[in-house]
Short mmCIF file of C-alpha atoms and ligand atoms in Angstrom, two decimals:
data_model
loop_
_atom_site.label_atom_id
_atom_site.label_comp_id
_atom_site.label_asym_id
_atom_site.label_seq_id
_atom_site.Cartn_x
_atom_site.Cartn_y
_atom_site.Cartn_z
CA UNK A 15 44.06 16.29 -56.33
CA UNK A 16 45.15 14.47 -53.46
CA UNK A 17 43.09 11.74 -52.47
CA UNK A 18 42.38 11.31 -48.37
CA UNK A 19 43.46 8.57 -46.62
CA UNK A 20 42.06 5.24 -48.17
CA UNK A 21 40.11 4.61 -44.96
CA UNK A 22 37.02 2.57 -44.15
CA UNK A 23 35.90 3.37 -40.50
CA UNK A 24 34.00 0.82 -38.25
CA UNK A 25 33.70 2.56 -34.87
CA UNK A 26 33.02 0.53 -31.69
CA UNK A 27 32.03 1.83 -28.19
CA UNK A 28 34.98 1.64 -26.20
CA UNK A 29 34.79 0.73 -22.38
CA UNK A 30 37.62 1.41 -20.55
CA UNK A 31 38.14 1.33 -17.14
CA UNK A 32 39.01 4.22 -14.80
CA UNK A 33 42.54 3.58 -14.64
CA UNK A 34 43.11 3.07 -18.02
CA UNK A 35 40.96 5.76 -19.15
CA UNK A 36 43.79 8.16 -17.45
CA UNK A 37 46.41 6.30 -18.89
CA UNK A 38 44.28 7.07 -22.38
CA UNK A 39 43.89 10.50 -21.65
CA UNK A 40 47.58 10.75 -20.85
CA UNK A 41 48.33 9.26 -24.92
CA UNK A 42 45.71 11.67 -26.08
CA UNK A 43 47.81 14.71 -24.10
CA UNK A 44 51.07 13.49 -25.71
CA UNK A 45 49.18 13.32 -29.12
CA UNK A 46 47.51 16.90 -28.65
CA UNK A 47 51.15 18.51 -27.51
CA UNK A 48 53.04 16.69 -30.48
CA UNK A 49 50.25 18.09 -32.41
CA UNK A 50 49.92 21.59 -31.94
CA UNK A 51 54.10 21.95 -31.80
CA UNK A 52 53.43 21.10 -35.59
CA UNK A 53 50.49 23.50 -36.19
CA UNK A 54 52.71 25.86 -34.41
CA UNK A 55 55.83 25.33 -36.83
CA UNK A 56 53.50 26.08 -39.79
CA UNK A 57 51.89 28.81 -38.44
CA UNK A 58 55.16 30.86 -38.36
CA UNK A 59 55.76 29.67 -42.13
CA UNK A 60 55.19 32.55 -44.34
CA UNK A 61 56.53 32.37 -48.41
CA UNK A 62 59.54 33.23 -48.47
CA UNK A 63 60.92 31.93 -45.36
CA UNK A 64 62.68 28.41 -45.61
CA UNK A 65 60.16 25.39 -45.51
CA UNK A 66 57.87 24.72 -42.38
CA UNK A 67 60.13 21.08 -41.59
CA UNK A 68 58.09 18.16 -43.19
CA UNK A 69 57.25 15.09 -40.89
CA UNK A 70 61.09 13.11 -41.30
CA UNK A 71 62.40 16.67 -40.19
CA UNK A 72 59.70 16.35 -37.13
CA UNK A 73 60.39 13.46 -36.37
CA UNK A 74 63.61 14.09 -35.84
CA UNK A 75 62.60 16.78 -33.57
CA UNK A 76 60.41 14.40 -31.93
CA UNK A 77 63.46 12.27 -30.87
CA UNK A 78 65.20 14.98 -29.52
CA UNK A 79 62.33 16.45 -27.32
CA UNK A 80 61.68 12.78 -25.92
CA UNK A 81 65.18 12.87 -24.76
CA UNK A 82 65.10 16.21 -22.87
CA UNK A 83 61.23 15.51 -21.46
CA UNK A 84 60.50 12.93 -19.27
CA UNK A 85 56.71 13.48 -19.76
CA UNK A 86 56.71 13.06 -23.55
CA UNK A 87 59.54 9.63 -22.91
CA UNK A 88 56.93 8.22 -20.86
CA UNK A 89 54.74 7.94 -23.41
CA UNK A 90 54.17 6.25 -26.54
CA UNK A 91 56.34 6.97 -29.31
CA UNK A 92 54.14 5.65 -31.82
CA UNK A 93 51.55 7.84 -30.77
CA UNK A 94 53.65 10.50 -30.94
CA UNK A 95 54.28 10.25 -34.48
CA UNK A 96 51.44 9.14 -35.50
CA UNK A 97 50.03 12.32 -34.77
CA UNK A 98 53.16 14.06 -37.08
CA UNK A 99 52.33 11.53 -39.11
CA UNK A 100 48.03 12.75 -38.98
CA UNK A 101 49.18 16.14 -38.92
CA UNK A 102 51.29 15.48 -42.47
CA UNK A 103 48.11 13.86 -44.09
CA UNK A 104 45.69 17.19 -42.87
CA UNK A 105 48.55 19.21 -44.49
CA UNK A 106 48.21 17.18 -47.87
CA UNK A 107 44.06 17.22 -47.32
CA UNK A 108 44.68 20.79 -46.82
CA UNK A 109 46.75 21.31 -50.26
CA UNK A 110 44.32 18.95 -52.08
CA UNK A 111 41.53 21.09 -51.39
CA UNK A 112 39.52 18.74 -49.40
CA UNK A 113 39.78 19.96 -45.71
CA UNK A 114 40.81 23.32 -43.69
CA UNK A 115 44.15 23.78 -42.67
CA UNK A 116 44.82 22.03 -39.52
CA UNK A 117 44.25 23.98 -36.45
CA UNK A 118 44.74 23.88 -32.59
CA UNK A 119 43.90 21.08 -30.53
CA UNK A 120 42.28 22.22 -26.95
CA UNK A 121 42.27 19.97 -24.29
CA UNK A 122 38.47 18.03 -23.50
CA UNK A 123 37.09 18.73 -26.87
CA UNK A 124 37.23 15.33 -29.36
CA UNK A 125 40.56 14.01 -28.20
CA UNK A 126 42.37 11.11 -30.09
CA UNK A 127 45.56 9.33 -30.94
CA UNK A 128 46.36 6.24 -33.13
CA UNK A 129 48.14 3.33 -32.78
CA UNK A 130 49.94 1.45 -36.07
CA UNK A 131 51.40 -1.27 -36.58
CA UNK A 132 48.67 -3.57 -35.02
CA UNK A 133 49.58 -7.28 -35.00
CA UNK A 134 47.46 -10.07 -35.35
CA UNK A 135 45.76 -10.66 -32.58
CA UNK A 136 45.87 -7.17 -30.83
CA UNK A 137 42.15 -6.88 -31.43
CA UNK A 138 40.36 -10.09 -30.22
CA UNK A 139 36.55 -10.80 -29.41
CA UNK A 140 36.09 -12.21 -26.14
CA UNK A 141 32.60 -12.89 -25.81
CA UNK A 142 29.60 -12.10 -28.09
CA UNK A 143 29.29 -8.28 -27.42
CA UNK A 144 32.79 -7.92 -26.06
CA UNK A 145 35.99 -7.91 -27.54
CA UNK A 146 39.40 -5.61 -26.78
CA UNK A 147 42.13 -4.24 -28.25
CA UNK A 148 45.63 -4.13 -26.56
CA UNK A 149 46.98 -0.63 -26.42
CA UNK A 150 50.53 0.18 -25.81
CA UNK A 151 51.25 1.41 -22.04
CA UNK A 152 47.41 1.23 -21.30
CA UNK A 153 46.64 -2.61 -22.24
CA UNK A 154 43.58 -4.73 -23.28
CA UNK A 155 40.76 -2.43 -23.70
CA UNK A 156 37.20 -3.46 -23.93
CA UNK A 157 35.01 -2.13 -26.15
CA UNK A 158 31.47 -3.26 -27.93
CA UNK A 159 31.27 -5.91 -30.38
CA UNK A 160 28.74 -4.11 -32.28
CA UNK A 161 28.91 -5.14 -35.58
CA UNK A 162 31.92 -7.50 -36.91
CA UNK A 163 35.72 -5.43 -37.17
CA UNK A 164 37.15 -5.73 -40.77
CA UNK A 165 40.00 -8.82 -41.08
CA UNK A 166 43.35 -7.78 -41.15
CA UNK A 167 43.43 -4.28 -39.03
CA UNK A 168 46.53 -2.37 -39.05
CA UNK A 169 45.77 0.23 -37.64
CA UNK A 170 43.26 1.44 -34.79
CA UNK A 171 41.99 5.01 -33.99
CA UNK A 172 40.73 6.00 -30.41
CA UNK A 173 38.75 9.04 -29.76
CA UNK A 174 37.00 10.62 -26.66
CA UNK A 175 34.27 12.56 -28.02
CA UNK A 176 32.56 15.98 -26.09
CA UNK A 177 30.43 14.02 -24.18
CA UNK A 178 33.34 11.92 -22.97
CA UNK A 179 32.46 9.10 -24.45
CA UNK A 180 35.21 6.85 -25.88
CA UNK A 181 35.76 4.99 -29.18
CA UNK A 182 37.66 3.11 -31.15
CA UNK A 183 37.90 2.90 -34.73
CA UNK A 184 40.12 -0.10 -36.75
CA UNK A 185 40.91 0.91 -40.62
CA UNK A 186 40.66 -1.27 -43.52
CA UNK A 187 40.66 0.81 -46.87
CA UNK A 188 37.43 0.60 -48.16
CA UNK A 189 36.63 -2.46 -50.79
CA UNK A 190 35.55 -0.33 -54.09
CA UNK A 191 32.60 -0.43 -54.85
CA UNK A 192 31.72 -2.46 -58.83
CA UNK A 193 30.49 0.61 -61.42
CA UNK A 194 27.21 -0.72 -62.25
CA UNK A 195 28.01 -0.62 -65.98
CA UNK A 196 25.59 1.38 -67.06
CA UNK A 197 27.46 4.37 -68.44
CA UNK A 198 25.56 6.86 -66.84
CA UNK A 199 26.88 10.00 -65.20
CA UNK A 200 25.86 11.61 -62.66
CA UNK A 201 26.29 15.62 -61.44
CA UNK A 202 26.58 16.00 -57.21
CA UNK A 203 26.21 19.94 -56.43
CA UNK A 204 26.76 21.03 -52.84
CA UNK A 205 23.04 22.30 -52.02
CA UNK A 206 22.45 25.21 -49.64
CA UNK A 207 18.72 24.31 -49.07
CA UNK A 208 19.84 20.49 -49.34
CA UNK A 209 22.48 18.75 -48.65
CA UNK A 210 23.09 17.61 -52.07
CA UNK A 211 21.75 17.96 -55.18
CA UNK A 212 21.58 15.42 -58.14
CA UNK A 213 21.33 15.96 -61.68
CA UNK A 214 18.56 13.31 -61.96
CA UNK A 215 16.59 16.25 -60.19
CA UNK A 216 17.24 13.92 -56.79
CA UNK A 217 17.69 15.85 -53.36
CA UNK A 218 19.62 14.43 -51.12
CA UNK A 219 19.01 15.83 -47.37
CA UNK A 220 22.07 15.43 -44.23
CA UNK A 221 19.52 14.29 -41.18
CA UNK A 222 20.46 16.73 -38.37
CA UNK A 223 18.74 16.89 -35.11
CA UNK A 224 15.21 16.55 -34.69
CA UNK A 225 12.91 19.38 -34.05
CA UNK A 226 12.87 19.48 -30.44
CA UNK A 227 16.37 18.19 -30.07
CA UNK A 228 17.47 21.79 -31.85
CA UNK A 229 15.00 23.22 -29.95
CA UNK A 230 16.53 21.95 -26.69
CA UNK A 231 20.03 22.63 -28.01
CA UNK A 232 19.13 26.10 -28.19
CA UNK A 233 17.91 27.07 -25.01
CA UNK A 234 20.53 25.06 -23.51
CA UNK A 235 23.67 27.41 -23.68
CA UNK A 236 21.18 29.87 -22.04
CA UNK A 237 20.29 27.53 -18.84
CA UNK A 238 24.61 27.27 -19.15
CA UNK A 239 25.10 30.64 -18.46
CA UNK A 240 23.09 31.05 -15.57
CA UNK A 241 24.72 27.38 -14.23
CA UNK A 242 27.26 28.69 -11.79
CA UNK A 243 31.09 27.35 -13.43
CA UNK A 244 32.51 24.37 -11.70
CA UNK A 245 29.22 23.96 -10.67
CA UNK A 246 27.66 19.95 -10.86
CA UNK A 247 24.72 21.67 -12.91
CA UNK A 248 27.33 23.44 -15.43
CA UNK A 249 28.70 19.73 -15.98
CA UNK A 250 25.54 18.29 -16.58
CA UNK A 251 24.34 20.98 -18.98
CA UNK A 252 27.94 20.98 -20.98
CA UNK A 253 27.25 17.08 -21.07
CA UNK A 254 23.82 17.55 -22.46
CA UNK A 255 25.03 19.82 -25.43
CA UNK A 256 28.02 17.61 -25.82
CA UNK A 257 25.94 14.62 -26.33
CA UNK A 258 23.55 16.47 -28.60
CA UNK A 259 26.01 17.67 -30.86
CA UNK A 260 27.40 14.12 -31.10
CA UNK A 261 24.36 12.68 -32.18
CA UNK A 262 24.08 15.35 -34.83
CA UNK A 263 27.49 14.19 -35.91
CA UNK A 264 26.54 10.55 -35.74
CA UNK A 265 23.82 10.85 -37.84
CA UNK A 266 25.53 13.03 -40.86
CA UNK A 267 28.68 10.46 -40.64
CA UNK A 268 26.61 7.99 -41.34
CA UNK A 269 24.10 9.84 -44.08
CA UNK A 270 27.86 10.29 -45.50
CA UNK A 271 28.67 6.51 -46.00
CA UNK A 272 24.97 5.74 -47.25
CA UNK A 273 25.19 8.12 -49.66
CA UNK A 274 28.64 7.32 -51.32
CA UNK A 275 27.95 3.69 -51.23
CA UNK A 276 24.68 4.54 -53.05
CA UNK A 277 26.24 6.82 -55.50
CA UNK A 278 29.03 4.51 -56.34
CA UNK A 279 26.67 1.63 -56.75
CA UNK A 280 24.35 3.32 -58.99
CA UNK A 281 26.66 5.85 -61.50
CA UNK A 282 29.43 4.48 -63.53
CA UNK A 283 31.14 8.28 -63.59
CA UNK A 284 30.25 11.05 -60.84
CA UNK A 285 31.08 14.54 -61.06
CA UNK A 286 31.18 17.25 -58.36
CA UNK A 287 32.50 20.99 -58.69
CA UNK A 288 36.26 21.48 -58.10
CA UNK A 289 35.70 23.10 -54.72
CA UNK A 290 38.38 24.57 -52.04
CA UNK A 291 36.37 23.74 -49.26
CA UNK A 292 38.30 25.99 -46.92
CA UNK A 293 38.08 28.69 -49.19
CA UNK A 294 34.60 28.92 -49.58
CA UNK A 295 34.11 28.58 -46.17
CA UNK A 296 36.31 31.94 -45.24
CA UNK A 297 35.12 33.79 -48.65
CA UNK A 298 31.36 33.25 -48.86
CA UNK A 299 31.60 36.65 -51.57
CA UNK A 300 33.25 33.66 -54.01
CA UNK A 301 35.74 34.40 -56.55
CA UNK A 302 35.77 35.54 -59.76
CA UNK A 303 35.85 31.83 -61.43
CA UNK A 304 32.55 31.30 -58.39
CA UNK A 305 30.90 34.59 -58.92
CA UNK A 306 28.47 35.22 -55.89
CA UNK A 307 27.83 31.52 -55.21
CA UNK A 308 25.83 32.25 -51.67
CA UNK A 309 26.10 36.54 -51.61
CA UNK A 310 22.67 35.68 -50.15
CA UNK A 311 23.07 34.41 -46.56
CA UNK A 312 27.08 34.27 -45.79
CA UNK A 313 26.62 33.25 -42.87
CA UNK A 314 24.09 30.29 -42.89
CA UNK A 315 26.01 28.83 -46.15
CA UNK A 316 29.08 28.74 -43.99
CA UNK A 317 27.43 26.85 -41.23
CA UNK A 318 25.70 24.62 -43.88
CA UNK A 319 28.82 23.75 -46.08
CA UNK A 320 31.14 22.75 -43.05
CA UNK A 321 27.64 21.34 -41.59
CA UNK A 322 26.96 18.85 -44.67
CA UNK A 323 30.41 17.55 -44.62
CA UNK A 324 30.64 18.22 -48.04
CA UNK A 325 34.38 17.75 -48.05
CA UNK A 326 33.63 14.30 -46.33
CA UNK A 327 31.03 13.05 -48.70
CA UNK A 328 33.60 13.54 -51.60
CA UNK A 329 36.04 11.83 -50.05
CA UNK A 330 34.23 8.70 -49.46
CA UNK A 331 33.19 8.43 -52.77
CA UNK A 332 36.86 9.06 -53.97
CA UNK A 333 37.29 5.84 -51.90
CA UNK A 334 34.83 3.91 -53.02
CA UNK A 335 34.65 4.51 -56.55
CA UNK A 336 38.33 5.40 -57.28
CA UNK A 337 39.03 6.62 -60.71
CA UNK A 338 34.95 7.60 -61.01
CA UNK A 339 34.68 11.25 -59.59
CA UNK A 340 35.65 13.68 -61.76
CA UNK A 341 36.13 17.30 -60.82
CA UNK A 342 34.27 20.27 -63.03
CA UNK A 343 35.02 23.87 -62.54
CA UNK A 344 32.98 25.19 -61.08
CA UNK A 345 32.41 28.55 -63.05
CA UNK A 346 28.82 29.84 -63.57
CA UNK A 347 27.45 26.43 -62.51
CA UNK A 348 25.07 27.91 -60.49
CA UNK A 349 23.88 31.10 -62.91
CA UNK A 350 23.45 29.10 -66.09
CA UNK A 351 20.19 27.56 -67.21
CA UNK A 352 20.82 23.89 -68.05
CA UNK A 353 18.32 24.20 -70.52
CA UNK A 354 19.54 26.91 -73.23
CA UNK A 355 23.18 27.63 -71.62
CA UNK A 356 22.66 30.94 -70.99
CA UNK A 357 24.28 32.81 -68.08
CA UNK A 358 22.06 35.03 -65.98
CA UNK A 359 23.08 36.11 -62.90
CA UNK A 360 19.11 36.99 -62.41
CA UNK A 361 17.64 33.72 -62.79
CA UNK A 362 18.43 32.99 -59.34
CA UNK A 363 14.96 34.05 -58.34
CA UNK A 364 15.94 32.74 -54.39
CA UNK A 365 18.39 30.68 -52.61
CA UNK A 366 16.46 27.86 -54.14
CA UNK A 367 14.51 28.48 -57.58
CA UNK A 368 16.60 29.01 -60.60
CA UNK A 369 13.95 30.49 -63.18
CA UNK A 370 15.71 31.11 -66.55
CA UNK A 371 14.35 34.46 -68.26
CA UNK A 372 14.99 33.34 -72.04
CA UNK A 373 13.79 29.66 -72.65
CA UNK A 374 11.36 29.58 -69.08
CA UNK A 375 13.48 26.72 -67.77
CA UNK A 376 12.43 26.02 -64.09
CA UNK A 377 13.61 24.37 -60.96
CA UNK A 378 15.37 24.15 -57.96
CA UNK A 379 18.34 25.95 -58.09
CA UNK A 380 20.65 23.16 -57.10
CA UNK A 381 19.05 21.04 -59.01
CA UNK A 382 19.76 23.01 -61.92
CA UNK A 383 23.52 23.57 -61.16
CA UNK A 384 23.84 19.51 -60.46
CA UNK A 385 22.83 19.34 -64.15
CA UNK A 386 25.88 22.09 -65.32
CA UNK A 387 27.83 19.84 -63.65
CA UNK A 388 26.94 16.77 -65.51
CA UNK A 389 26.66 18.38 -68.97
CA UNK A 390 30.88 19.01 -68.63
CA UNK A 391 30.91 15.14 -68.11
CA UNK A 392 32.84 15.81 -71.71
CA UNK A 393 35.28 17.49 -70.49
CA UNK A 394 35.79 15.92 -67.20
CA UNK A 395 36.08 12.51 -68.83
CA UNK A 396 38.38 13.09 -71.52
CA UNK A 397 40.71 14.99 -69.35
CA UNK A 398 40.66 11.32 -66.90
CA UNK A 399 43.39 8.59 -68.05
CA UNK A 400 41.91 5.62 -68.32
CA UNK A 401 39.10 3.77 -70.03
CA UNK A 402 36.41 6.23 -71.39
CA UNK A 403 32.83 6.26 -69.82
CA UNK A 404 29.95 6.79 -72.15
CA UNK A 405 28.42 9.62 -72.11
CA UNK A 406 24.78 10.26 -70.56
CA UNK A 407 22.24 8.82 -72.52
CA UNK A 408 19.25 11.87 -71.96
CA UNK A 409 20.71 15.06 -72.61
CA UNK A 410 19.12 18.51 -72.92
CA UNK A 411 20.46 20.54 -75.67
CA UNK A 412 23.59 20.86 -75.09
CA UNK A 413 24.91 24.43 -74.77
CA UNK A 414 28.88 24.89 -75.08
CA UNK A 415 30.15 24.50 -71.82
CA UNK A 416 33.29 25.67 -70.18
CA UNK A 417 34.07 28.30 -72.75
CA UNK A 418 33.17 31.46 -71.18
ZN1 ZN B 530 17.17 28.75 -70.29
#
């Protein structure tokens, strides 16, 4: 298991001005090129072949090409690498089962680079709502004091979004969060009808957009295609979906980082199902260890897994509660009855009522596979090093788990 980047993001509106917003655009080119010259390399990899080259073998590369290109010498090496050095840590997100494999990078849609290696007093606050960061080649940016930027920032993201909006983002790993010492343990399933599930019977829902704002972002695409292309109206329209579909993201990111912080706060162990995320998402059938999970509706359990940030939500938590998420296979979770243990592939009456045909058990399904997942706390815990968690204090009969 490979744990993501130990991360904490505090974004800020950034305001830059016209010339330096090319000279930002011009990074975020060098960062998308760099980029997608290493997505390219590991798309040709097949087994067999020698190694795709790893990032000190890129890098290398990287020297090489800024020697022959005056474009690329003209820009930032450190934002050059650093997107080697992203495009090494989606590779290890990839492996670890968190994230998809890194794919292209087009050229207007969610652009970004980073800069390391910040110094004390790079970032400074300038007035009460205004501070700025200095960026190599471009220099002091403004952006919106919004809320107050972690001490010691070593490194900075910046990111035009869809809409073209620009931000910037300083990291600080995460403080963990204190186990409240209670010994209880907690099951997380990835709901299809919600968000996420609890084994306390909890349902956790991802805010999306608001009735009419779906509405509107459905008939928009339609008023798109009759916009003539190039056309001001075309612009406007692609802005208004942009900005909708930001929002949406807004609002999940930060369901995401209420969520773990509340989860981490209030369980002293948390378990979630050993998932590949990017599996699932290409092989809704499941496997044979994940018989079936979603048969029912491929398609919208695609959209809803990559749509709940599922991978995302784990993450955080891995952050903020290190060394208090355990992983459970994931076999059967979702066909047995947490009640009596016993497998039916039946008792899924829908997508979201599991109704067990031998003890009468009843409930949401999710619900019900959240609680499979916290009945292996067992074996999840024992299998952790470190100092044992006790066990949860209500159980339901407990039915041999694991063994089938
Ligand atoms: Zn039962």
């Amino acid at each position: 298991m490979t744990v993501g980047k130990l991360i904490g993001v505090s974004r800020y509106r950034l305001h830059p001005t016209p010339a330096q917003e090319a000279a930002l655009l011009e990074h975020c080119a060098h960062a998308r090129f760099v980029w997608n010259l290493a997505v390219e390399q590991h798309a040709h990899w097949r087994p067999g072949r020698k190694s795709a080259p790893g990032f000190a073998e890129q890098c290398r590369q990287l020297t090489h090409a800024r020697a022959e290109c005056d474009w690329l010498r003209g820009g930032s090496v450190t934002v050059q690498q650093q997107a080697l050095k992203d495009f090494a840590q989606a590779m290890a997100n990839f492996f670890g089962g968190t994230h998809r494999s890194p794919t292209w990078r087009k050229r207007g849609r969610s652009e970004g680079f980073r800069v390391v290696a910040v110094k004390a007093g790079d970032v400074r606050r300038i007035s009460r709502r205004v501070g700025e960061a200095k960026v190599p080649k471009v220099g002091w940016v403004r952006f919106r004091w919004s809320r107050c930027v972690p001490e010691g920032v070593k490194s900075y993201r910046i990111n035009r979004d869809a809409a073209g909006r620009w931000h910037v983002a300083f990291a600080a790993v995460p403080e963990p969060l204190p186990a409240p010492g209670t010994g209880e343990v907690v099951g997380l399933d990835r709901g299809v009808t919600v968000s996420a599930a609890l084994s306390t019977g909890e349902m956790l829902m991802a805010p999306g957009l608001r009735k009419a704002e779906s509405a509107r972002l459905r008939r928009l695409p339609r008023k798109l295609a009759r916009a003539r292309r190039g056309s001001h109206r075309h612009g406007r329209v692609k802005h208004a979906i942009a900005k909708l579909k930001a929002r949406e993201g807004d609002r999940r990111a930060d369901w995401v980082e209420k969520t773990s912080t509340s989860l981490a706060r209030r369980f002293d162990m948390i378990l979630v199902e050993e998932l590949k995320i990017g599996n699932m998402v290409r092989s809704a059938k499941g496997t044979l260890a994940a018989p079936g999970r979603g048969v029912r509706q491929k398609a919208g359990l695609n959209r809803s897994i990559l749509a709940a940030g599922w991978g995302r939500l784990v993450e955080r938590l891995q952050q903020k509660a290190p060394g208090r998420v355990g992983r459970v296979n994931p076999a059967f979770t979702s066909q047995r009855c947490s009640a009596c243990g016993i497998v039916d592939a039946k008792a899924r009456e829908s997508q979201a009522v599991f109704r067990c045909r031998s003890c009468g058990y009843a409930g949401n399904a999710d619900v019900n596979a959240a609680r499979n997942i916290q009945l292996a706390a067992g074996h999840a815990v024992s299998a952790r090093e470190g100092p044992r968690v006790a066990g949860p204090v209500h159980r339901e009969p407990q039915p041999v788990l694991l063994s089938t």
